[in-house]
CSV table of C-alpha atoms in Angstrom, one decimal:
chain,number,residue,atom,x,y,z
A,1,ASN,CA,3.9,0.2,7.3
A,2,ALA,CA,7.3,-0.7,8.7
A,3,ALA,CA,8.7,-2.3,5.5
A,4,ILE,CA,7.5,0.7,3.4
A,5,GLU,CA,8.9,3.2,5.9
A,6,VAL,CA,12.4,1.8,5.6
A,7,HIS,CA,12.0,1.1,1.8
A,8,ASP,CA,12.6,-2.6,2.2
A,9,ALA,CA,11.1,-4.4,-0.8
A,10,VAL,CA,12.4,-7.8,0.3
A,11,ARG,CA,10.4,-7.6,3.6
A,12,LEU,CA,7.4,-6.1,1.8
A,13,ARG,CA,7.4,-9.0,-0.7
A,14,LYS,CA,6.8,-11.4,2.2
A,15,LEU,CA,3.4,-9.7,2.9
A,16,PHE,CA,2.0,-10.3,-0.6
A,17,ASP,CA,0.4,-13.5,-1.6
A,18,ASP,CA,1.7,-14.8,-5.0
A,19,GLY,CA,-1.7,-14.0,-6.5
A,20,TYR,CA,-1.9,-10.5,-5.0
A,21,HIS,CA,-4.0,-7.8,-6.8
A,22,GLY,CA,-3.9,-4.1,-5.8
A,23,ILE,CA,-5.8,-1.1,-7.1
A,24,GLN,CA,-3.7,2.1,-7.0
A,25,GLY,CA,-5.3,5.0,-5.2
A,26,THR,CA,-4.9,7.8,-7.7
A,27,SER,CA,-4.7,6.2,-11.1
A,28,GLY,CA,-6.9,3.2,-10.4
A,29,ASP,CA,-4.2,1.0,-12.2
A,30,LEU,CA,-3.9,-2.6,-11.2
A,31,ASP,CA,-0.9,-4.2,-9.7
A,32,SER,CA,-0.9,-8.0,-10.1
A,33,GLY,CA,1.3,-10.6,-8.5
A,34,GLY,CA,3.3,-10.4,-5.2
A,35,GLU,CA,6.7,-10.5,-6.9
A,36,ALA,CA,5.8,-7.8,-9.5
A,37,THR,CA,4.2,-5.6,-6.9
A,38,ALA,CA,7.2,-5.7,-4.6
A,39,ARG,CA,9.5,-5.0,-7.6
A,40,SER,CA,7.3,-2.1,-8.5
A,41,TYR,CA,7.8,-0.5,-5.1
A,42,ALA,CA,11.6,-1.1,-5.3
A,43,ASP,CA,11.8,0.4,-8.8
A,44,GLU,CA,9.3,3.3,-8.4
A,45,GLU,CA,8.6,4.6,-4.9
A,46,PHE,CA,11.8,3.5,-3.2
A,47,LYS,CA,14.0,5.0,-6.0
A,48,ASP,CA,12.0,8.3,-6.0
A,49,PRO,CA,14.1,10.7,-3.8
A,50,THR,CA,10.9,12.6,-2.9
A,51,PHE,CA,9.0,9.6,-1.6
A,52,VAL,CA,8.9,9.3,2.2
A,53,THR,CA,6.3,6.6,3.0
A,54,TYR,CA,2.8,5.2,2.9
A,55,ARG,CA,1.0,4.6,6.2
A,56,ARG,CA,-2.1,2.6,6.8
A,57,THR,CA,-4.3,3.2,9.8
A,58,PRO,CA,-6.9,0.4,10.2
A,59,THR,CA,-10.3,1.4,11.6
A,60,SER,CA,-11.9,-2.1,11.2
A,61,ILE,CA,-10.6,-5.6,11.1
A,62,VAL,CA,-13.2,-8.4,10.6
A,63,ASN,CA,-12.4,-12.1,10.5
A,64,ALA,CA,-14.5,-14.3,8.3
A,65,ARG,CA,-16.5,-17.0,10.1
A,66,SER,CA,-14.6,-19.6,8.1
A,67,GLY,CA,-11.2,-18.2,9.3
A,68,LYS,CA,-10.1,-18.1,5.6
A,69,ARG,CA,-9.9,-14.4,5.3
A,70,LEU,CA,-9.8,-11.1,7.1
A,71,ALA,CA,-11.1,-7.7,5.9
A,72,GLU,CA,-9.1,-4.7,7.0
A,73,ALA,CA,-10.5,-1.2,6.3
A,74,GLY,CA,-9.2,2.2,7.2
A,75,HIS,CA,-7.4,5.3,6.1
A,76,TRP,CA,-4.0,5.6,4.3
A,77,GLU,CA,-1.6,8.4,3.7
A,78,GLY,CA,1.3,8.8,1.2
A,79,ILE,CA,4.0,11.3,1.9
A,80,TRP,CA,6.5,12.9,-0.5
A,81,ARG,CA,8.9,15.8,0.1
A,82,GLU,CA,8.5,18.0,-3.0
A,83,SER,CA,10.5,21.2,-3.7
A,84,ASP,CA,7.5,23.3,-2.7
A,85,GLY,CA,6.4,21.4,0.4
A,86,THR,CA,5.3,18.1,1.8
A,87,MET,CA,2.7,16.5,-0.4
A,88,ARG,CA,0.2,14.2,1.3
A,89,LYS,CA,-2.2,11.9,-0.6
A,90,THR,CA,-4.9,10.5,1.7
A,91,ASP,CA,-8.0,8.5,2.2
A,92,ILE,CA,-9.6,5.1,2.2
A,93,TYR,CA,-8.4,1.5,1.7
A,94,LEU,CA,-9.8,-2.0,2.0
A,95,ALA,CA,-7.5,-5.1,2.2
A,96,MET,CA,-8.1,-8.8,2.1
A,97,TRP,CA,-5.7,-11.0,4.1
A,98,ILE,CA,-5.6,-14.8,3.7
A,99,PRO,CA,-3.7,-17.5,5.5
A,100,SER,CA,-0.9,-18.6,3.2
A,101,ARG,CA,2.3,-20.7,3.9
A,102,GLY,CA,1.8,-20.5,7.7
A,103,THR,CA,1.1,-16.7,8.0
A,104,TRP,CA,-1.3,-14.1,6.9
A,105,ARG,CA,-0.7,-12.4,3.5
A,106,LEU,CA,-2.3,-9.7,1.5
A,107,LYS,CA,-4.5,-11.2,-1.3
A,108,SER,CA,-5.9,-7.8,-2.4
A,109,GLU,CA,-6.1,-4.1,-1.7
A,110,ALA,CA,-8.0,-1.2,-3.1
A,111,PHE,CA,-7.0,2.3,-2.3
A,112,VAL,CA,-8.9,5.5,-3.2
A,113,THR,CA,-7.2,8.9,-3.1
A,114,LEU,CA,-9.7,11.6,-2.1
A,115,ALA,CA,-7.4,14.3,-1.1
A,116,CYS,CA,-3.9,15.7,-2.0
A,117,THR,CA,-2.4,18.6,-0.2
A,118,GLY,CA,0.8,20.5,0.4
A,119,SER,CA,2.3,20.8,-3.1
A,120,ALA,CA,1.6,22.0,-6.6
A,121,THR,CA,2.4,18.4,-7.6
A,122,CYS,CA,-1.1,17.6,-6.4
A,123,ASP,CA,-2.5,19.3,-9.5
A,124,LYS,CA,-0.6,16.8,-11.7
A,125,ALA,CA,-1.5,13.8,-9.4
A,126,GLY,CA,-5.2,14.2,-9.9
């Protein structure tokens, strides 16, 4: 949350495993690779003057018995300041964290957008 809020792609990159995969919430498109995903944030969201932030609020964190992964589930919110109001995309995510190079990193995430409110842009967002 903190790296995205300040639009810091370098800090965000440190959270992604090299083999990261993420499913985007609205389109269902796949992001692959930690470097490519961080670059995508830098080139798309962070350069978009209407983009404010994404926030994740975990509701469940479960450690595998093996200690080799964590499952994090919860709700997410994306916020944009559009000309006709504040657009909010929201809903559910699931993330897998793995130990990698001495810390925990994101191996995969899946987001599902179930609601969009606050702007006519929602009609285009799906």
